[in-house]
Short mmCIF file of C-alpha atoms in Angstrom, two decimals:
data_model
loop_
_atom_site.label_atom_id
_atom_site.label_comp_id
_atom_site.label_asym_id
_atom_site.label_seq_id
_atom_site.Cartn_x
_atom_site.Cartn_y
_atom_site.Cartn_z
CA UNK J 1 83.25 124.76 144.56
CA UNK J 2 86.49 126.07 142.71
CA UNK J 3 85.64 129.58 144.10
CA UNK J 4 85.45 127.91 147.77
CA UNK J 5 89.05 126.05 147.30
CA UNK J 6 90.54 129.35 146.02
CA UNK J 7 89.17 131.37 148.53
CA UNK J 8 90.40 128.97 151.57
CA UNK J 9 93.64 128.56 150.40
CA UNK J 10 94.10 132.50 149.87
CA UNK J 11 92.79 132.75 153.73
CA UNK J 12 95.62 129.92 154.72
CA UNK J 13 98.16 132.06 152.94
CA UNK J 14 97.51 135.27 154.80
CA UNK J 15 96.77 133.91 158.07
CA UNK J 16 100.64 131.81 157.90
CA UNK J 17 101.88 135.26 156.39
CA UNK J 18 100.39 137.43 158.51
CA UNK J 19 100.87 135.47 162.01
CA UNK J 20 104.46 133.89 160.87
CA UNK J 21 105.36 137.75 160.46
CA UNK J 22 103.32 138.87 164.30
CA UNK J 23 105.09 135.21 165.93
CA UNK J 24 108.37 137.48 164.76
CA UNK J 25 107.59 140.44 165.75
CA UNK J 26 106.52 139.54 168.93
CA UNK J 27 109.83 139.18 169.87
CA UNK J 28 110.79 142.38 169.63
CA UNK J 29 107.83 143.80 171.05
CA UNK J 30 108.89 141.14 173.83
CA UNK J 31 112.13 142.26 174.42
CA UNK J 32 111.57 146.21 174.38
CA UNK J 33 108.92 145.09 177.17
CA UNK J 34 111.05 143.56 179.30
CA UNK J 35 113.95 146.27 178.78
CA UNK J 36 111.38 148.81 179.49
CA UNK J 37 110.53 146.51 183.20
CA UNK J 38 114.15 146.19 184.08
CA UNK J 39 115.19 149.58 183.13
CA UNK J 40 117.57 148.98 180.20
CA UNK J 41 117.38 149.89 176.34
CA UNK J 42 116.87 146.39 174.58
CA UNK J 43 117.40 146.29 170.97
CA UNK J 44 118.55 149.41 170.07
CA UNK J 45 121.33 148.99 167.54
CA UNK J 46 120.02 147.39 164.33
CA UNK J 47 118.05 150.01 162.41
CA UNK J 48 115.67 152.43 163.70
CA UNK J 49 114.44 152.04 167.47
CA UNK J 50 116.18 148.39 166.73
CA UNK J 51 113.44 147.25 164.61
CA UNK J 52 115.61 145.64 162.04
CA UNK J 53 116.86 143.04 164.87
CA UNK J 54 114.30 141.21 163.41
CA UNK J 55 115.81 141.13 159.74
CA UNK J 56 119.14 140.43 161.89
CA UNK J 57 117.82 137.52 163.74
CA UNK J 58 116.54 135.94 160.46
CA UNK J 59 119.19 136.19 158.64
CA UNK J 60 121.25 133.91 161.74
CA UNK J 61 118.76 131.86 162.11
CA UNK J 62 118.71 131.21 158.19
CA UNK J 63 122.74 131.04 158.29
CA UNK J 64 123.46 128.50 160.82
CA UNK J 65 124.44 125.00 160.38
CA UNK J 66 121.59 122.64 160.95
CA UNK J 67 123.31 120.10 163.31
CA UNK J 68 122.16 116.93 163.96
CA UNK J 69 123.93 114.93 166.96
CA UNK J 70 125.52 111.83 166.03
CA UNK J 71 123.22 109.08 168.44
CA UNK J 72 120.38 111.52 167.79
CA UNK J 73 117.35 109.24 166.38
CA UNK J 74 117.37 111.56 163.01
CA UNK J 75 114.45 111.21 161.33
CA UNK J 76 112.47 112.05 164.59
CA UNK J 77 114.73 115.13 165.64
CA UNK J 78 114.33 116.58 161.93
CA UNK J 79 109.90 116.18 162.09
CA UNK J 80 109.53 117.54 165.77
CA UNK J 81 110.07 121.03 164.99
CA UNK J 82 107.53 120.77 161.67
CA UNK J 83 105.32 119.37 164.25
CA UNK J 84 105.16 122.07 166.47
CA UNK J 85 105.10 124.71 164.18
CA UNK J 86 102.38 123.24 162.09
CA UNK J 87 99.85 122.62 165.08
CA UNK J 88 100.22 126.06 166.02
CA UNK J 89 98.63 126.92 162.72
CA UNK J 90 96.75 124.44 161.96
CA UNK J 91 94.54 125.49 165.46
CA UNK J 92 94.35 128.78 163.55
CA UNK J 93 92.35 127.50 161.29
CA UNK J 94 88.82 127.42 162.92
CA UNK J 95 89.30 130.76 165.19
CA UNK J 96 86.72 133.82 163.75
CA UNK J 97 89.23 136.81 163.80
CA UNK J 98 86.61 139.57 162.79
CA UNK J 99 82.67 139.54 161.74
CA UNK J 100 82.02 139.26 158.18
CA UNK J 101 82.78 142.34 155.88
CA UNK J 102 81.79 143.03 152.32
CA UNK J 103 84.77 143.96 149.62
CA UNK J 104 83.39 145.27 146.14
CA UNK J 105 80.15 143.03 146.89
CA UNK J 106 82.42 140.08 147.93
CA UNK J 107 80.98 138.54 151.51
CA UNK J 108 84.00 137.98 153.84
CA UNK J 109 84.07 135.43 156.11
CA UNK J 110 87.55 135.85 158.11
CA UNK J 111 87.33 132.23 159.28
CA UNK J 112 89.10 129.58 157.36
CA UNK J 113 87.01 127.11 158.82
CA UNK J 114 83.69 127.18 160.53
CA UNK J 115 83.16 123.91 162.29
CA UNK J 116 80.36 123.74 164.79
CA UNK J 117 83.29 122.24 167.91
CA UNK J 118 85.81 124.97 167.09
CA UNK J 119 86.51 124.83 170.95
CA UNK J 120 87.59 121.42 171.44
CA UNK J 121 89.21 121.17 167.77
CA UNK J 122 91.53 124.07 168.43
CA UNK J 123 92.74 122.96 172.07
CA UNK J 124 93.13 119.39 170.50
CA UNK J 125 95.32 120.33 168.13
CA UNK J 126 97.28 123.04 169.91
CA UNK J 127 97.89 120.23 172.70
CA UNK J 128 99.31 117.86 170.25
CA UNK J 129 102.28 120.71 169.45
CA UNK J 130 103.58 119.71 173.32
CA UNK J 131 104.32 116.40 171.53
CA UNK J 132 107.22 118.05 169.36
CA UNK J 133 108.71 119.41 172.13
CA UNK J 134 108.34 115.55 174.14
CA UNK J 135 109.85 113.80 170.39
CA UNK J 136 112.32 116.29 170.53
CA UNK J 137 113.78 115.71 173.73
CA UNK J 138 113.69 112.26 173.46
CA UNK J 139 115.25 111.97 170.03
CA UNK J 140 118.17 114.33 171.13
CA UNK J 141 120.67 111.64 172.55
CA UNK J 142 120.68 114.20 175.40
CA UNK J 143 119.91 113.67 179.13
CA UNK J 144 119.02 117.33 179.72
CA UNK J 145 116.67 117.28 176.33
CA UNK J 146 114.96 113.89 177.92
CA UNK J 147 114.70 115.66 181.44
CA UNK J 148 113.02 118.59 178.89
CA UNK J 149 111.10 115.97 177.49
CA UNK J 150 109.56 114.58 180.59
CA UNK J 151 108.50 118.03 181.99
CA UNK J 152 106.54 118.23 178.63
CA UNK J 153 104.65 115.35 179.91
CA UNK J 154 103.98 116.75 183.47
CA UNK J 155 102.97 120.12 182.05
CA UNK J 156 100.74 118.32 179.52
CA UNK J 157 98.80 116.19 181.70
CA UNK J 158 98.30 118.67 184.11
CA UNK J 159 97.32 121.83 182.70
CA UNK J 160 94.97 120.27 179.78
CA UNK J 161 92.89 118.30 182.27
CA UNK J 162 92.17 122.49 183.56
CA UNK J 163 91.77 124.08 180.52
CA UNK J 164 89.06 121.43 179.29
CA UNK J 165 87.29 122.00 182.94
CA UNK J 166 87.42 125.49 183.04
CA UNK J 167 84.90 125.71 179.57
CA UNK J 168 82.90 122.84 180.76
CA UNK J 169 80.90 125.61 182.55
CA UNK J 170 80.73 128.55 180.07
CA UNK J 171 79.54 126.00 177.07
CA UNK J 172 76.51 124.93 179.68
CA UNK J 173 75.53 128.33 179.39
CA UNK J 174 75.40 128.75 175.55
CA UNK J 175 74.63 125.60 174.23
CA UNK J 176 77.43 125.36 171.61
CA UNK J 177 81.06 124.82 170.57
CA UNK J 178 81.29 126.84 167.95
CA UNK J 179 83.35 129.95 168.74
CA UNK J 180 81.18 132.30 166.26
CA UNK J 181 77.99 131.39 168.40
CA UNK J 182 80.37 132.10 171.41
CA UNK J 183 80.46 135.13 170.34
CA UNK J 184 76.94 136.18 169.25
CA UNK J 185 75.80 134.83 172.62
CA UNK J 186 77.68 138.16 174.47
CA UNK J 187 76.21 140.55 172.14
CA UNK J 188 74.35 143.57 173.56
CA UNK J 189 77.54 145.20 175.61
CA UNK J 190 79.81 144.93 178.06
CA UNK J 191 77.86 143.03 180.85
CA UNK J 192 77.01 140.53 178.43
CA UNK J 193 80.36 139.44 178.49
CA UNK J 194 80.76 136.09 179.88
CA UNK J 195 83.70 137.01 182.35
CA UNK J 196 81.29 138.65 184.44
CA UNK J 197 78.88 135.64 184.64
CA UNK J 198 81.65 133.35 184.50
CA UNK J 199 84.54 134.94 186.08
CA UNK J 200 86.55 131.79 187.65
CA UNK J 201 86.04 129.89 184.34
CA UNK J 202 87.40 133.33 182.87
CA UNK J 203 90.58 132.96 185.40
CA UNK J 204 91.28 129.27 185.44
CA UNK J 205 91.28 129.48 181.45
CA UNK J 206 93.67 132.26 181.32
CA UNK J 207 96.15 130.53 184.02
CA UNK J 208 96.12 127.08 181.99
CA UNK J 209 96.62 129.54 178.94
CA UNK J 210 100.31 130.52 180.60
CA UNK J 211 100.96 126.73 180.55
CA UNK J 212 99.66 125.79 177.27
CA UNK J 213 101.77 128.62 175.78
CA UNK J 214 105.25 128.04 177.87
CA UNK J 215 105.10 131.23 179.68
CA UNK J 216 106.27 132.60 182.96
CA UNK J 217 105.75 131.37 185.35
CA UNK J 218 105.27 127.88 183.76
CA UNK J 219 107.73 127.83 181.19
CA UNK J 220 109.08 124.72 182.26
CA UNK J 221 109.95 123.08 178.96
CA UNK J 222 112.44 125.20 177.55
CA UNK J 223 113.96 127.18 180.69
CA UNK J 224 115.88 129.96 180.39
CA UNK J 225 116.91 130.05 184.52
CA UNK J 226 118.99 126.85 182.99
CA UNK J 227 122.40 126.72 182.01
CA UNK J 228 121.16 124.39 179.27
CA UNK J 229 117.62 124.78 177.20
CA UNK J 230 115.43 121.70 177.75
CA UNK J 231 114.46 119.78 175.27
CA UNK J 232 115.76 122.55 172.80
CA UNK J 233 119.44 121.75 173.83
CA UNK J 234 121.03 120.23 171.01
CA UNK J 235 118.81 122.28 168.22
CA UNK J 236 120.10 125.15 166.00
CA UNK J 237 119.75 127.47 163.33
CA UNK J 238 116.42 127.29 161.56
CA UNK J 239 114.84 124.37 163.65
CA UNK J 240 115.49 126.09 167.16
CA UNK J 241 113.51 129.09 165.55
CA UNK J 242 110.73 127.24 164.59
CA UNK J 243 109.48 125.58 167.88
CA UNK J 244 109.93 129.61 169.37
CA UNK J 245 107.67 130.38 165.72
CA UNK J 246 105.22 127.88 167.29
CA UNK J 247 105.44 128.96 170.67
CA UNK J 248 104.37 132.47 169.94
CA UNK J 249 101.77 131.51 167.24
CA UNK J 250 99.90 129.23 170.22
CA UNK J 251 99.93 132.81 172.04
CA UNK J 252 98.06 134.56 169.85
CA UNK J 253 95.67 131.74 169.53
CA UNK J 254 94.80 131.54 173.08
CA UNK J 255 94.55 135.22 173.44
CA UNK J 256 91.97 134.96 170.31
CA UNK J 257 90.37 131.98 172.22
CA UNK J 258 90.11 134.40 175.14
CA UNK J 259 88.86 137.34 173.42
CA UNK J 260 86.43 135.19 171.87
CA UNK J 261 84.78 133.38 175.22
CA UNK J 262 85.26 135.39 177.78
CA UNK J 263 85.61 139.72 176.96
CA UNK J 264 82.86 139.54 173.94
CA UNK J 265 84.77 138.97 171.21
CA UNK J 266 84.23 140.53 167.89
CA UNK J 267 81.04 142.69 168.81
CA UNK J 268 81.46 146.15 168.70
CA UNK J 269 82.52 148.15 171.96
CA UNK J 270 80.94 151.10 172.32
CA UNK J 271 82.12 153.18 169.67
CA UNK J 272 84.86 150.97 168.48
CA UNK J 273 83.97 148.92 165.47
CA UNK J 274 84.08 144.81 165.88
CA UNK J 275 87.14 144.70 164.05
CA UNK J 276 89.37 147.12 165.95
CA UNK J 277 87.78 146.10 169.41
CA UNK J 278 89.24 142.53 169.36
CA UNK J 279 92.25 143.30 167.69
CA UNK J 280 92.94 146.06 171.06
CA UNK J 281 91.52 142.84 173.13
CA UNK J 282 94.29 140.38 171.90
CA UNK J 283 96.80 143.29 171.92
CA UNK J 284 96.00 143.43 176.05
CA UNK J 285 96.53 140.22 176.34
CA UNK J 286 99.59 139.42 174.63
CA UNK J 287 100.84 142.46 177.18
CA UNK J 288 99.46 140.57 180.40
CA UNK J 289 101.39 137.44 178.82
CA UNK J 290 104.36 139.41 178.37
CA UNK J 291 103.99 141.62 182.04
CA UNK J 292 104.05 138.01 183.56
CA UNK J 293 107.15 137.25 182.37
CA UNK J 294 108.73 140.34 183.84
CA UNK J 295 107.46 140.45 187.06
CA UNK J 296 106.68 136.19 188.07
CA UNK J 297 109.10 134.03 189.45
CA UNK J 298 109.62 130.51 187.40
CA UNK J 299 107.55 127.70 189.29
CA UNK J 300 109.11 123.91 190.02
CA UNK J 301 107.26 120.85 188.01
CA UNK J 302 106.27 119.44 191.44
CA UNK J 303 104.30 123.43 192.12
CA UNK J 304 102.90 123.08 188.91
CA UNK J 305 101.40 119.42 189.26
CA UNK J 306 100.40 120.37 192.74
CA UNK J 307 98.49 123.69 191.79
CA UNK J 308 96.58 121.95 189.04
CA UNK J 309 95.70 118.75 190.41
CA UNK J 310 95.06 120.36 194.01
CA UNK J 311 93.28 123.59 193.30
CA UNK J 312 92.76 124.03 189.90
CA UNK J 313 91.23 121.57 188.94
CA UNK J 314 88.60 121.08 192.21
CA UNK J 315 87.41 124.85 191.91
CA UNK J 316 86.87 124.31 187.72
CA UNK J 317 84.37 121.22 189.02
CA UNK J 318 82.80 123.58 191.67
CA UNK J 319 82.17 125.99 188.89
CA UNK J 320 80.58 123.37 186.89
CA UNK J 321 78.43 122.44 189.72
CA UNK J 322 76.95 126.11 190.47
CA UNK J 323 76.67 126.23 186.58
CA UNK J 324 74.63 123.13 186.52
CA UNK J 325 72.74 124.19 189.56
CA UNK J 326 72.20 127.97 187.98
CA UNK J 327 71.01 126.11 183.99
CA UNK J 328 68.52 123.82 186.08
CA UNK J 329 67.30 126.68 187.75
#
């Protein structure tokens, strides 16, 4: 039992080490992306190939006065960063990131915890981080952080009610929430994947992914074609960083949970060892989610309610139907 405590909490260390340090250094990546679109240089300055803009940006972040408005409701503007920070890793927590390795003997299991509805307990929780950014708004004394605060609520209602849907039909066809027999199920190559057998689940997953992350071209909670910053408006310093620390930690979690369900997850491809293959899967993906932002227009509240509620969400029931139709078959 001691050996299991140590063990878990050594696995929570490197996981917030090694993701807090990726959520960083995403940003970077993000930014040399998006120069590289529009045709300009990006960070270029600060060290080497502007890598140290990261060491830069943490130190300002770091350095900044922590201001709290004056009619802000204080106790719940200080939390509603920690809560959106923490969900993102607490939804870590029950995502397999490899297959289990030996070290000196030692079994591996890269998986802090393996609980049999890993699918529904990492949504759930990654959902609830949407509820920092609503507290936060609300709490700011701050029309424009309230009018940020009730977009949070639009986006919320109406992209979760799709990305619930769109698995209804893939989990018919295995039998199981767990996200490790999600992944055995597509072993035996590429056409066992389950994007080919269940390719609008696949694509209606991967759109309500660009809401449940705040991407383009739903990144309607914080938006930068504002003059002001949504619910984000009156935050600075080391708070403002953290609900961006969030932000980017949910990414990699849904491009896990993607990589997982849908393009076979940790099995071996081809040549390529488990490992390495979904590590190059999630590295795709955080590019597709990063391409989106250069190329997409930003979408109104009123588009986004209507393309969930209107199309969406009928084609993820169709799906279910042929599913159900296919299982009984």
């Amino acid at each position: 039992m001691q050996e299991f405590v140590i063990v878990t909490i050594l696995k929570i260390f490197i996981v917030l080490a090694v993701f807090g340090f990726l959520a960083a250094f995403t940003t970077y990546i993000e930014r040399k992306i998006l120069a590289y679109f529009q045709r300009r240089l990006g960070p270029s300055n600060v060290g080497p190939f502007g890598i140290l803009q990261l060491l830069a940006d943490g130190i300002k972040l770091f350095t900044k006065e922590d201001f709290v408005p004056a009619n802000a409701n204080k106790v719940i503007f200080l939390i509603a960063p920690l809560i959106t920070v923490s969900t993102a890793f607490i939804a870590m927590s029950a995502v397999p990131y490899f297959g289990s390795f030996e070290i000196f003997g030692y079994k591996i299991n890269p998986i802090i915890s393996d609980i049999n509805i890993a699918v529904l307990f990492v949504l759930a929780v990654a959902s609830v981080g949407h509820y920092g950014a609503l507290l936060a708004g609300m709490s700011s004394a701050n029309k424009w952080g309230l009018l940020g605060a009730a977009r949070t609520t639009i986006q919320l209602l109406s992209y979760e009610v799709v990305s619930g849907l769109s698995l209804i039909a893939p989990i018919m066809l295995i039998g199981s929430f767990s996200l490790i027999d999600i992944n055995n199920y597509q072993e035996g190559g590429v056409l066992n994947w389950l994007i080919f057998s269940q390719p609008l689940a696949f694509i209606l997953f991967m759109l309500s992914g660009f809401a449940q992350t705040n991407r383009t071209p739903f990144d309607l909670l914080e938006h930068e074609a504002e003059l002001v910053s949504g619910y984000v408006t009156e935050y600075s310093g080391l708070r403002w960083g953290m609900f961006f620390i969030g932000e980017y930690a949910n990414l990699y979690t849904i491009s896990f949970l993607i990589a997982l369900i849908f393009l076979g997850g940790f099995n071996p491809l081809w040549i390529i060892p488990g490992g390495l293959a979904i590590v190059l899967k999630v590295m795709f993906l955080i590019f597709v989610f990063l391409w989106a932002r250069a190329t997409l227009p930003h979408i109104r509240p009123d588009q986004l309610m209507w393309l969930s509620w209107k199309i969406l969400m009928p084609l993820a029931v169709i799906n279910i139907l042929l599913t159900g139709f296919i299982v009984m078959i």
